[in-house]
Amino acid sequence: MSVTTVIGTESGLTVSEVAAQSGVAPSAVRFYERHGVIRAQRTAGNQRRFASDASCRIKVAKLAQRVGLTVKEIAETFDALPPQPQPEEWSRIADHIVTEAEQRVEALKRAIAAMSTGGHLCDIDEALATMP
Amino acid sequence: MSVTTVIGTESGLTVSEVAAQSGVAPSAVRFYERHGVIRAQRTAGNQRRFASDASCRIKVAKLAQRVGLTVKEIAETFDALPPQPQPEEWSRIADHIVTEAEQRVEALKRAIAAMSTGGHLCDIDEALATMP
DNA sequence: TGTTGACTTCAACATTTGTTCAACTTCTAG
DNA sequence: CTAGAAGTTGAACAAATGTTGAAGTCAACA
């Protein structure tokens, strides 16, 4: 071996590896670690080493951001995960995020429906507004 | 009358009125106008006057932000509205926003499902990772 | 040994979404 | 007419989400 990148010694994924796997920039990987979305061990030489679930966390986080969750909220959600999460625990987290997103969409739909009741949504009540 | 606030002369809602109706700060109302979420006429004295759909636009915008749409995206969506939108046109816009939000949630769900196939989601493939 | 590439931290910058303040103008009530 | 409430602009600040660059460290290979 040693022709292509030698995979991180000291057991764990490097920043670049996680970045490549998750499709974000290395700077973003560091950013997510600082904000608790992912966790890292350190090597003797102070380099980060991530467990293999790191890139998955980032992928989920990116999608969660797309539906309005903040990095902080996502980090807090992931906080419920133990160091060695079981697939089933992961599913619970995923469900939680999806549910939160769906609730926000429902809130949006309900609000729009509420505004629509009576046949008007955001229409200009010209007649009413200009009444004496 | 004339005891409580007299509603803006020169036909239209003032910044404060829209702010009160929509539940945001006056500064936010000006912000949304600058970014095209709402539009204003100006009085002879250069004050903003909003049509009565302004607060509704803001309410929808706030909820749309909660599901991940940016102010710019929302403004672009509202751009499709004519100056005097009919309720039906409003419904189309509302549908568009809801649909966009639902698509994002679907993307999230599909991605999670894809990651879950094979029984693992984000679990640590310790065995695999440490294989020689 | 030395240089090369990947890593480290820290600071600065950029964008989005607002808020706050100062200085000035306009509107409305009395 | 005049005082005070509310409006105007512009600049500065703030938090969230990153990116970029400088300066230094570390490990591996020739």
mmCIF file of C-alpha atoms (C1' of nucleotides) in Angstrom:
data_model
loop_
_atom_site.group_PDB
_atom_site.id
_atom_site.type_symbol
_atom_site.label_atom_id
_atom_site.label_comp_id
_atom_site.label_asym_id
_atom_site.label_seq_id
_atom_site.Cartn_x
_atom_site.Cartn_y
_atom_site.Cartn_z
ATOM 1 C CA MET A 1 0.000 0.000 0.000
ATOM 2 C CA SER A 2 1.035 3.606 0.597
ATOM 3 C CA VAL A 3 0.316 4.761 -2.940
ATOM 4 C CA THR A 4 -3.114 6.216 -2.233
ATOM 5 C CA THR A 5 -3.845 7.991 1.013
ATOM 6 C CA VAL A 6 -2.981 5.820 3.926
ATOM 7 C CA ILE A 7 -6.005 5.669 6.142
ATOM 8 C CA GLY A 8 -5.477 7.448 9.432
ATOM 9 C CA THR A 9 -3.340 5.626 11.905
ATOM 10 C CA GLU A 10 -4.407 5.653 15.519
ATOM 11 C CA SER A 11 -7.817 4.199 14.685
ATOM 12 C CA GLY A 12 -10.417 6.635 13.429
ATOM 13 C CA LEU A 13 -11.248 8.892 10.519
ATOM 14 C CA THR A 14 -9.373 12.093 9.843
ATOM 15 C CA VAL A 15 -10.981 15.427 9.110
ATOM 16 C CA SER A 16 -10.391 15.032 5.382
ATOM 17 C CA GLU A 17 -11.840 11.556 5.336
ATOM 18 C CA VAL A 18 -14.997 12.640 7.095
ATOM 19 C CA ALA A 19 -15.213 15.668 4.818
ATOM 20 C CA ALA A 20 -14.950 13.481 1.731
ATOM 21 C CA GLN A 21 -17.474 10.940 3.013
ATOM 22 C CA SER A 22 -20.005 13.547 4.029
ATOM 23 C CA GLY A 23 -19.540 15.921 1.135
ATOM 24 C CA VAL A 24 -18.685 19.033 3.115
ATOM 25 C CA ALA A 25 -15.481 21.047 3.421
ATOM 26 C CA PRO A 26 -12.895 20.187 6.078
ATOM 27 C CA SER A 27 -13.563 23.563 7.637
ATOM 28 C CA ALA A 28 -17.178 22.551 8.069
ATOM 29 C CA VAL A 29 -16.156 19.297 9.734
ATOM 30 C CA ARG A 30 -14.173 21.272 12.310
ATOM 31 C CA PHE A 31 -17.092 23.649 12.655
ATOM 32 C CA TYR A 32 -19.500 20.808 13.386
ATOM 33 C CA GLU A 33 -17.139 19.349 15.935
ATOM 34 C CA ARG A 34 -16.813 22.687 17.729
ATOM 35 C CA HIS A 35 -20.596 22.848 17.874
ATOM 36 C CA GLY A 36 -21.140 19.332 19.119
ATOM 37 C CA VAL A 37 -22.695 17.766 16.037
ATOM 38 C CA ILE A 38 -19.816 15.295 15.909
ATOM 39 C CA ARG A 39 -17.220 14.242 18.480
ATOM 40 C CA ALA A 40 -13.562 13.456 18.058
ATOM 41 C CA GLN A 41 -10.816 11.678 19.887
ATOM 42 C CA ARG A 42 -7.343 13.157 19.639
ATOM 43 C CA THR A 43 -4.174 11.347 18.618
ATOM 44 C CA ALA A 44 -0.908 11.714 20.533
ATOM 45 C CA GLY A 45 -0.087 14.463 18.009
ATOM 46 C CA ASN A 46 -3.358 16.328 18.735
ATOM 47 C CA GLN A 47 -5.112 15.406 15.528
ATOM 48 C CA ARG A 48 -8.825 14.645 15.403
ATOM 49 C CA ARG A 49 -9.992 11.113 14.846
ATOM 50 C CA PHE A 50 -13.667 10.495 14.242
ATOM 51 C CA ALA A 51 -15.751 7.390 14.694
ATOM 52 C CA SER A 52 -17.308 6.052 11.531
ATOM 53 C CA ASP A 53 -20.708 7.537 12.266
ATOM 54 C CA ALA A 54 -19.352 11.068 11.868
ATOM 55 C CA SER A 55 -20.084 11.470 8.176
ATOM 56 C CA CYS A 56 -23.558 10.077 8.682
ATOM 57 C CA ARG A 57 -24.218 12.585 11.424
ATOM 58 C CA ILE A 58 -23.139 15.352 9.094
ATOM 59 C CA LYS A 59 -25.350 14.134 6.270
ATOM 60 C CA VAL A 60 -28.342 14.004 8.556
ATOM 61 C CA ALA A 61 -27.415 17.405 9.961
ATOM 62 C CA LYS A 62 -27.228 19.005 6.526
ATOM 63 C CA LEU A 63 -30.653 17.666 5.617
ATOM 64 C CA ALA A 64 -32.048 18.718 8.957
ATOM 65 C CA GLN A 65 -30.741 22.218 8.345
ATOM 66 C CA ARG A 66 -32.636 22.246 5.050
ATOM 67 C CA VAL A 67 -35.873 21.791 6.960
ATOM 68 C CA GLY A 68 -35.123 24.568 9.395
ATOM 69 C CA LEU A 69 -33.334 22.975 12.317
ATOM 70 C CA THR A 70 -30.342 24.888 13.641
ATOM 71 C CA VAL A 71 -26.934 23.400 14.275
ATOM 72 C CA LYS A 72 -27.542 23.862 17.967
ATOM 73 C CA GLU A 73 -30.836 21.973 17.861
ATOM 74 C CA ILE A 74 -29.224 19.204 15.869
ATOM 75 C CA ALA A 75 -26.308 18.961 18.267
ATOM 76 C CA GLU A 76 -28.714 18.759 21.184
ATOM 77 C CA THR A 77 -30.647 16.007 19.470
ATOM 78 C CA PHE A 78 -27.473 14.052 18.812
ATOM 79 C CA ASP A 79 -26.483 14.564 22.442
ATOM 80 C CA ALA A 80 -28.992 11.871 23.309
ATOM 81 C CA LEU A 81 -26.781 9.354 21.536
ATOM 82 C CA PRO A 82 -24.356 7.259 23.575
ATOM 83 C CA PRO A 83 -20.714 6.949 22.471
ATOM 84 C CA GLN A 84 -21.408 3.704 20.605
ATOM 85 C CA PRO A 85 -24.944 4.154 19.349
ATOM 86 C CA GLN A 86 -26.913 1.130 18.253
ATOM 87 C CA PRO A 87 -28.800 1.315 14.954
ATOM 88 C CA GLU A 88 -32.005 1.365 16.902
ATOM 89 C CA GLU A 89 -30.920 4.432 18.857
ATOM 90 C CA TRP A 90 -29.987 6.062 15.612
ATOM 91 C CA SER A 91 -33.432 5.378 14.266
ATOM 92 C CA ARG A 92 -34.968 7.088 17.237
ATOM 93 C CA ILE A 93 -32.911 10.202 16.576
ATOM 94 C CA ALA A 94 -33.765 10.144 12.887
ATOM 95 C CA ASP A 95 -37.434 9.793 13.733
ATOM 96 C CA HIS A 96 -37.215 12.669 16.146
ATOM 97 C CA ILE A 97 -35.773 14.943 13.489
ATOM 98 C CA VAL A 98 -38.286 13.906 10.860
ATOM 99 C CA THR A 99 -41.119 14.384 13.319
ATOM 100 C CA GLU A 100 -39.921 17.840 14.235
ATOM 101 C CA ALA A 101 -39.716 18.762 10.560
ATOM 102 C CA GLU A 102 -43.181 17.388 9.875
ATOM 103 C CA GLN A 103 -44.591 19.321 12.797
ATOM 104 C CA ARG A 104 -43.197 22.526 11.366
ATOM 105 C CA VAL A 105 -44.775 21.810 8.025
ATOM 106 C CA GLU A 106 -48.052 21.033 9.765
ATOM 107 C CA ALA A 107 -47.850 24.336 11.637
ATOM 108 C CA LEU A 108 -47.347 26.098 8.341
ATOM 109 C CA LYS A 109 -50.296 24.320 6.776
ATOM 110 C CA ARG A 110 -52.552 24.951 9.748
ATOM 111 C CA ALA A 111 -51.667 28.640 9.800
ATOM 112 C CA ILE A 112 -52.350 28.995 6.124
ATOM 113 C CA ALA A 113 -55.612 27.128 6.509
ATOM 114 C CA ALA A 114 -56.570 29.360 9.412
ATOM 115 C CA MET A 115 -55.848 32.442 7.362
ATOM 116 C CA SER A 116 -57.930 31.012 4.532
ATOM 117 C CA THR A 117 -61.062 30.370 6.531
ATOM 118 C CA GLY A 118 -63.891 32.551 5.356
ATOM 119 C CA GLY A 119 -62.796 32.362 1.783
ATOM 120 C CA HIS A 120 -60.055 34.940 2.017
ATOM 121 C CA LEU A 121 -56.347 34.270 2.500
ATOM 122 C CA CYS A 122 -54.351 37.409 2.161
ATOM 123 C CA ASP A 123 -56.724 39.213 -0.085
ATOM 124 C CA ILE A 124 -57.241 42.886 0.206
ATOM 125 C CA ASP A 125 -60.513 43.565 1.955
ATOM 126 C CA GLU A 126 -60.848 46.710 -0.047
ATOM 127 C CA ALA A 127 -64.552 46.948 0.545
ATOM 128 C CA LEU A 128 -64.147 46.528 4.272
ATOM 129 C CA ALA A 129 -61.103 48.777 4.572
ATOM 130 C CA THR A 130 -62.751 51.675 2.822
ATOM 131 C CA MET A 131 -66.036 51.356 4.743
ATOM 132 C CA PRO A 132 -66.928 54.557 6.655
ATOM 133 C CA MET B 1 -63.236 57.542 17.433
ATOM 134 C CA SER B 2 -59.811 59.178 17.432
ATOM 135 C CA VAL B 3 -59.102 58.018 20.964
ATOM 136 C CA THR B 4 -57.032 55.015 19.966
ATOM 137 C CA THR B 5 -54.537 55.230 17.145
ATOM 138 C CA VAL B 6 -56.105 56.679 14.075
ATOM 139 C CA ILE B 7 -55.433 54.385 11.191
ATOM 140 C CA GLY B 8 -52.945 55.823 8.718
ATOM 141 C CA THR B 9 -54.224 58.449 6.413
ATOM 142 C CA GLU B 10 -53.270 58.253 2.767
ATOM 143 C CA SER B 11 -54.845 54.815 2.480
ATOM 144 C CA GLY B 12 -52.712 51.929 3.668
ATOM 145 C CA LEU B 13 -51.183 50.409 6.761
ATOM 146 C CA THR B 14 -48.233 51.965 8.539
ATOM 147 C CA VAL B 15 -45.124 50.090 9.620
ATOM 148 C CA SER B 16 -46.350 49.857 13.199
ATOM 149 C CA GLU B 17 -49.734 48.590 12.162
ATOM 150 C CA VAL B 18 -48.271 45.854 10.015
ATOM 151 C CA ALA B 19 -45.826 45.008 12.789
ATOM 152 C CA ALA B 20 -48.634 44.692 15.302
ATOM 153 C CA GLN B 21 -50.801 42.617 12.967
ATOM 154 C CA SER B 22 -48.025 40.259 12.014
ATOM 155 C CA GLY B 23 -46.346 39.977 15.402
ATOM 156 C CA VAL B 24 -42.886 41.131 14.387
ATOM 157 C CA ALA B 25 -40.878 44.237 15.245
ATOM 158 C CA PRO B 26 -41.147 47.359 13.099
ATOM 159 C CA SER B 27 -37.508 46.917 12.200
ATOM 160 C CA ALA B 28 -38.363 43.525 10.770
ATOM 161 C CA VAL B 29 -41.167 45.010 8.711
ATOM 162 C CA ARG B 30 -38.686 47.421 7.134
ATOM 163 C CA PHE B 31 -36.258 44.543 6.684
ATOM 164 C CA TYR B 32 -38.843 42.478 4.846
ATOM 165 C CA GLU B 33 -39.724 45.401 2.619
ATOM 166 C CA ARG B 34 -36.075 45.966 1.728
ATOM 167 C CA HIS B 35 -35.837 42.307 0.767
ATOM 168 C CA GLY B 36 -38.979 42.211 -1.299
ATOM 169 C CA VAL B 37 -41.190 40.086 0.940
ATOM 170 C CA ILE B 38 -43.644 42.972 1.159
ATOM 171 C CA ARG B 39 -44.098 46.091 -0.932
ATOM 172 C CA ALA B 40 -44.998 49.601 0.099
ATOM 173 C CA GLN B 41 -46.346 52.733 -1.438
ATOM 174 C CA ARG B 42 -44.982 55.997 -0.120
ATOM 175 C CA THR B 43 -47.000 58.943 1.171
ATOM 176 C CA ALA B 44 -46.221 62.494 0.127
ATOM 177 C CA GLY B 45 -44.075 62.645 3.282
ATOM 178 C CA ASN B 46 -42.095 59.533 2.328
ATOM 179 C CA GLN B 47 -43.714 57.207 4.815
ATOM 180 C CA ARG B 48 -44.483 53.599 3.949
ATOM 181 C CA ARG B 49 -48.048 52.489 3.433
ATOM 182 C CA PHE B 50 -48.752 48.792 3.049
ATOM 183 C CA ALA B 51 -51.654 46.980 1.471
ATOM 184 C CA SER B 52 -53.673 44.841 3.835
ATOM 185 C CA ASP B 53 -52.022 41.614 2.715
ATOM 186 C CA ALA B 54 -48.673 42.702 4.153
ATOM 187 C CA SER B 55 -49.108 41.162 7.590
ATOM 188 C CA CYS B 56 -50.320 37.944 6.022
ATOM 189 C CA ARG B 57 -47.246 37.799 3.838
ATOM 190 C CA ILE B 58 -45.083 38.221 6.883
ATOM 191 C CA LYS B 59 -46.896 35.519 8.809
ATOM 192 C CA VAL B 60 -46.487 33.096 5.953
ATOM 193 C CA ALA B 61 -42.860 34.155 5.565
ATOM 194 C CA LYS B 62 -42.060 33.520 9.234
ATOM 195 C CA LEU B 63 -43.542 30.035 9.030
ATOM 196 C CA ALA B 64 -41.765 29.355 5.773
ATOM 197 C CA GLN B 65 -38.496 30.347 7.419
ATOM 198 C CA ARG B 66 -39.197 27.774 10.113
ATOM 199 C CA VAL B 67 -39.212 25.077 7.468
ATOM 200 C CA GLY B 68 -35.966 26.198 5.946
ATOM 201 C CA LEU B 69 -36.847 28.682 3.231
ATOM 202 C CA THR B 70 -34.716 31.792 3.072
ATOM 203 C CA VAL B 71 -36.040 35.311 2.920
ATOM 204 C CA LYS B 72 -34.768 35.523 -0.618
ATOM 205 C CA GLU B 73 -36.602 32.369 -1.674
ATOM 206 C CA ILE B 74 -39.769 33.623 -0.043
ATOM 207 C CA ALA B 75 -39.484 37.004 -1.714
ATOM 208 C CA GLU B 76 -39.026 35.298 -5.078
ATOM 209 C CA THR B 77 -42.068 33.154 -4.470
ATOM 210 C CA PHE B 78 -44.156 36.190 -3.572
ATOM 211 C CA ASP B 79 -42.850 37.925 -6.680
ATOM 212 C CA ALA B 80 -45.273 35.796 -8.657
ATOM 213 C CA LEU B 81 -48.125 37.651 -7.008
ATOM 214 C CA PRO B 82 -49.765 40.553 -8.873
ATOM 215 C CA PRO B 83 -50.322 43.864 -7.095
ATOM 216 C CA GLN B 84 -53.904 42.927 -6.202
ATOM 217 C CA PRO B 85 -53.716 39.188 -5.690
ATOM 218 C CA GLN B 86 -56.922 37.174 -5.742
ATOM 219 C CA PRO B 87 -57.444 34.614 -2.983
ATOM 220 C CA GLU B 88 -56.936 31.911 -5.541
ATOM 221 C CA GLU B 89 -53.518 33.260 -6.486
ATOM 222 C CA TRP B 90 -52.647 33.394 -2.844
ATOM 223 C CA SER B 91 -53.615 29.776 -2.494
ATOM 224 C CA ARG B 92 -51.271 28.841 -5.292
ATOM 225 C CA ILE B 93 -48.374 30.579 -3.530
ATOM 226 C CA ALA B 94 -49.244 28.951 -0.239
ATOM 227 C CA ASP B 95 -49.403 25.572 -1.959
ATOM 228 C CA HIS B 96 -46.046 26.190 -3.556
ATOM 229 C CA ILE B 97 -44.416 26.906 -0.211
ATOM 230 C CA VAL B 98 -46.026 23.933 1.490
ATOM 231 C CA THR B 99 -44.992 21.691 -1.374
ATOM 232 C CA GLU B 100 -41.418 22.905 -1.227
ATOM 233 C CA ALA B 101 -41.323 22.255 2.517
ATOM 234 C CA GLU B 102 -42.808 18.812 2.085
ATOM 235 C CA GLN B 103 -40.258 17.982 -0.572
ATOM 236 C CA ARG B 104 -37.460 18.864 1.797
ATOM 237 C CA VAL B 105 -38.905 16.646 4.460
ATOM 238 C CA GLU B 106 -39.257 13.869 1.908
ATOM 239 C CA ALA B 107 -35.626 14.321 0.898
ATOM 240 C CA LEU B 108 -34.642 14.021 4.529
ATOM 241 C CA LYS B 109 -36.707 10.876 4.968
ATOM 242 C CA ARG B 110 -35.421 9.295 1.786
ATOM 243 C CA ALA B 111 -31.812 10.010 2.723
ATOM 244 C CA ILE B 112 -32.290 8.530 6.154
ATOM 245 C CA ALA B 113 -34.020 5.527 4.680
ATOM 246 C CA ALA B 114 -31.176 5.092 2.188
ATOM 247 C CA MET B 115 -28.639 5.200 4.962
ATOM 248 C CA SER B 116 -30.645 2.660 6.904
ATOM 249 C CA THR B 117 -30.850 0.031 4.219
ATOM 250 C CA GLY B 118 -28.988 -3.092 5.192
ATOM 251 C CA GLY B 119 -29.887 -2.739 8.803
ATOM 252 C CA HIS B 120 -27.329 -0.130 9.726
ATOM 253 C CA LEU B 121 -27.918 3.618 9.891
ATOM 254 C CA CYS B 122 -24.940 5.353 11.354
ATOM 255 C CA ASP B 123 -23.632 2.485 13.384
ATOM 256 C CA ILE B 124 -19.961 1.900 13.748
ATOM 257 C CA ASP B 125 -18.866 -0.886 11.431
ATOM 258 C CA GLU B 126 -16.130 -1.723 13.831
ATOM 259 C CA ALA B 127 -15.671 -5.199 12.450
ATOM 260 C CA LEU B 128 -15.456 -3.940 8.893
ATOM 261 C CA ALA B 129 -13.277 -0.946 9.674
ATOM 262 C CA THR B 130 -10.676 -3.010 11.475
ATOM 263 C CA MET B 131 -10.556 -5.751 8.836
ATOM 264 C CA PRO B 132 -7.040 -6.286 7.420
ATOM 265 C "C1'" DT C 1 17.913 14.713 7.354
ATOM 266 C "C1'" DG C 2 14.957 17.323 5.124
ATOM 267 C "C1'" DT C 3 10.928 18.276 2.589
ATOM 268 C "C1'" DT C 4 6.248 17.333 1.798
ATOM 269 C "C1'" DG C 5 1.525 16.965 2.848
ATOM 270 C "C1'" DA C 6 -1.962 16.874 6.201
ATOM 271 C "C1'" DC C 7 -2.965 18.453 10.456
ATOM 272 C "C1'" DT C 8 -3.380 22.282 14.355
ATOM 273 C "C1'" DT C 9 -5.124 27.004 16.143
ATOM 274 C "C1'" DC C 10 -6.522 31.583 15.741
ATOM 275 C "C1'" DA C 11 -8.127 35.605 13.490
ATOM 276 C "C1'" DA C 12 -10.349 37.778 9.812
ATOM 277 C "C1'" DC C 13 -13.782 37.857 6.493
ATOM 278 C "C1'" DA C 14 -18.507 36.934 4.291
ATOM 279 C "C1'" DT C 15 -23.624 36.182 4.316
ATOM 280 C "C1'" DT C 16 -28.116 35.937 6.431
ATOM 281 C "C1'" DT C 17 -31.408 37.832 9.464
ATOM 282 C "C1'" DG C 18 -32.367 41.036 12.137
ATOM 283 C "C1'" DT C 19 -31.994 44.956 16.185
ATOM 284 C "C1'" DT C 20 -30.477 49.345 17.915
ATOM 285 C "C1'" DC C 21 -29.118 54.029 17.817
ATOM 286 C "C1'" DA C 22 -28.516 58.762 16.242
ATOM 287 C "C1'" DA C 23 -30.043 62.462 13.683
ATOM 288 C "C1'" DC C 24 -33.581 64.280 11.205
ATOM 289 C "C1'" DT C 25 -38.575 64.780 9.237
ATOM 290 C "C1'" DT C 26 -43.453 64.236 9.298
ATOM 291 C "C1'" DC C 27 -47.906 63.823 11.265
ATOM 292 C "C1'" DT C 28 -51.558 64.578 14.554
ATOM 293 C "C1'" DA C 29 -53.641 66.575 18.683
ATOM 294 C "C1'" DG C 30 -54.598 70.270 21.395
ATOM 295 C "C1'" DC D 1 -48.530 76.684 16.104
ATOM 296 C "C1'" DT D 2 -46.156 73.692 18.681
ATOM 297 C "C1'" DA D 3 -45.126 69.368 21.339
ATOM 298 C "C1'" DG D 4 -44.780 64.701 21.111
ATOM 299 C "C1'" DA D 5 -45.527 60.381 18.772
ATOM 300 C "C1'" DA D 6 -44.228 57.924 14.959
ATOM 301 C "C1'" DG D 7 -41.655 57.780 10.542
ATOM 302 C "C1'" DT D 8 -37.133 58.161 7.749
ATOM 303 C "C1'" DT D 9 -32.161 56.763 6.659
ATOM 304 C "C1'" DG D 10 -27.733 55.026 7.584
ATOM 305 C "C1'" DA D 11 -24.342 52.820 10.352
ATOM 306 C "C1'" DA D 12 -23.081 49.810 13.886
ATOM 307 C "C1'" DC D 13 -23.772 45.741 16.243
ATOM 308 C "C1'" DA D 14 -25.132 40.737 16.924
ATOM 309 C "C1'" DA D 15 -25.727 35.684 16.340
ATOM 310 C "C1'" DA D 16 -25.551 31.791 13.124
ATOM 311 C "C1'" DT D 17 -23.003 29.370 9.648
ATOM 312 C "C1'" DG D 18 -19.241 28.819 7.450
ATOM 313 C "C1'" DT D 19 -14.617 29.885 4.543
ATOM 314 C "C1'" DT D 20 -9.926 31.535 4.102
ATOM 315 C "C1'" DG D 21 -5.330 32.427 5.317
ATOM 316 C "C1'" DA D 22 -1.163 32.620 8.253
ATOM 317 C "C1'" DA D 23 1.930 30.383 11.180
ATOM 318 C "C1'" DG D 24 3.237 26.470 13.332
ATOM 319 C "C1'" DT D 25 3.419 21.005 14.292
ATOM 320 C "C1'" DC D 26 3.773 16.232 13.046
ATOM 321 C "C1'" DA D 27 4.574 12.024 10.532
ATOM 322 C "C1'" DA D 28 6.326 9.561 6.676
ATOM 323 C "C1'" DC D 29 9.249 8.913 2.802
ATOM 324 C "C1'" DA D 30 13.422 9.417 -0.067
#
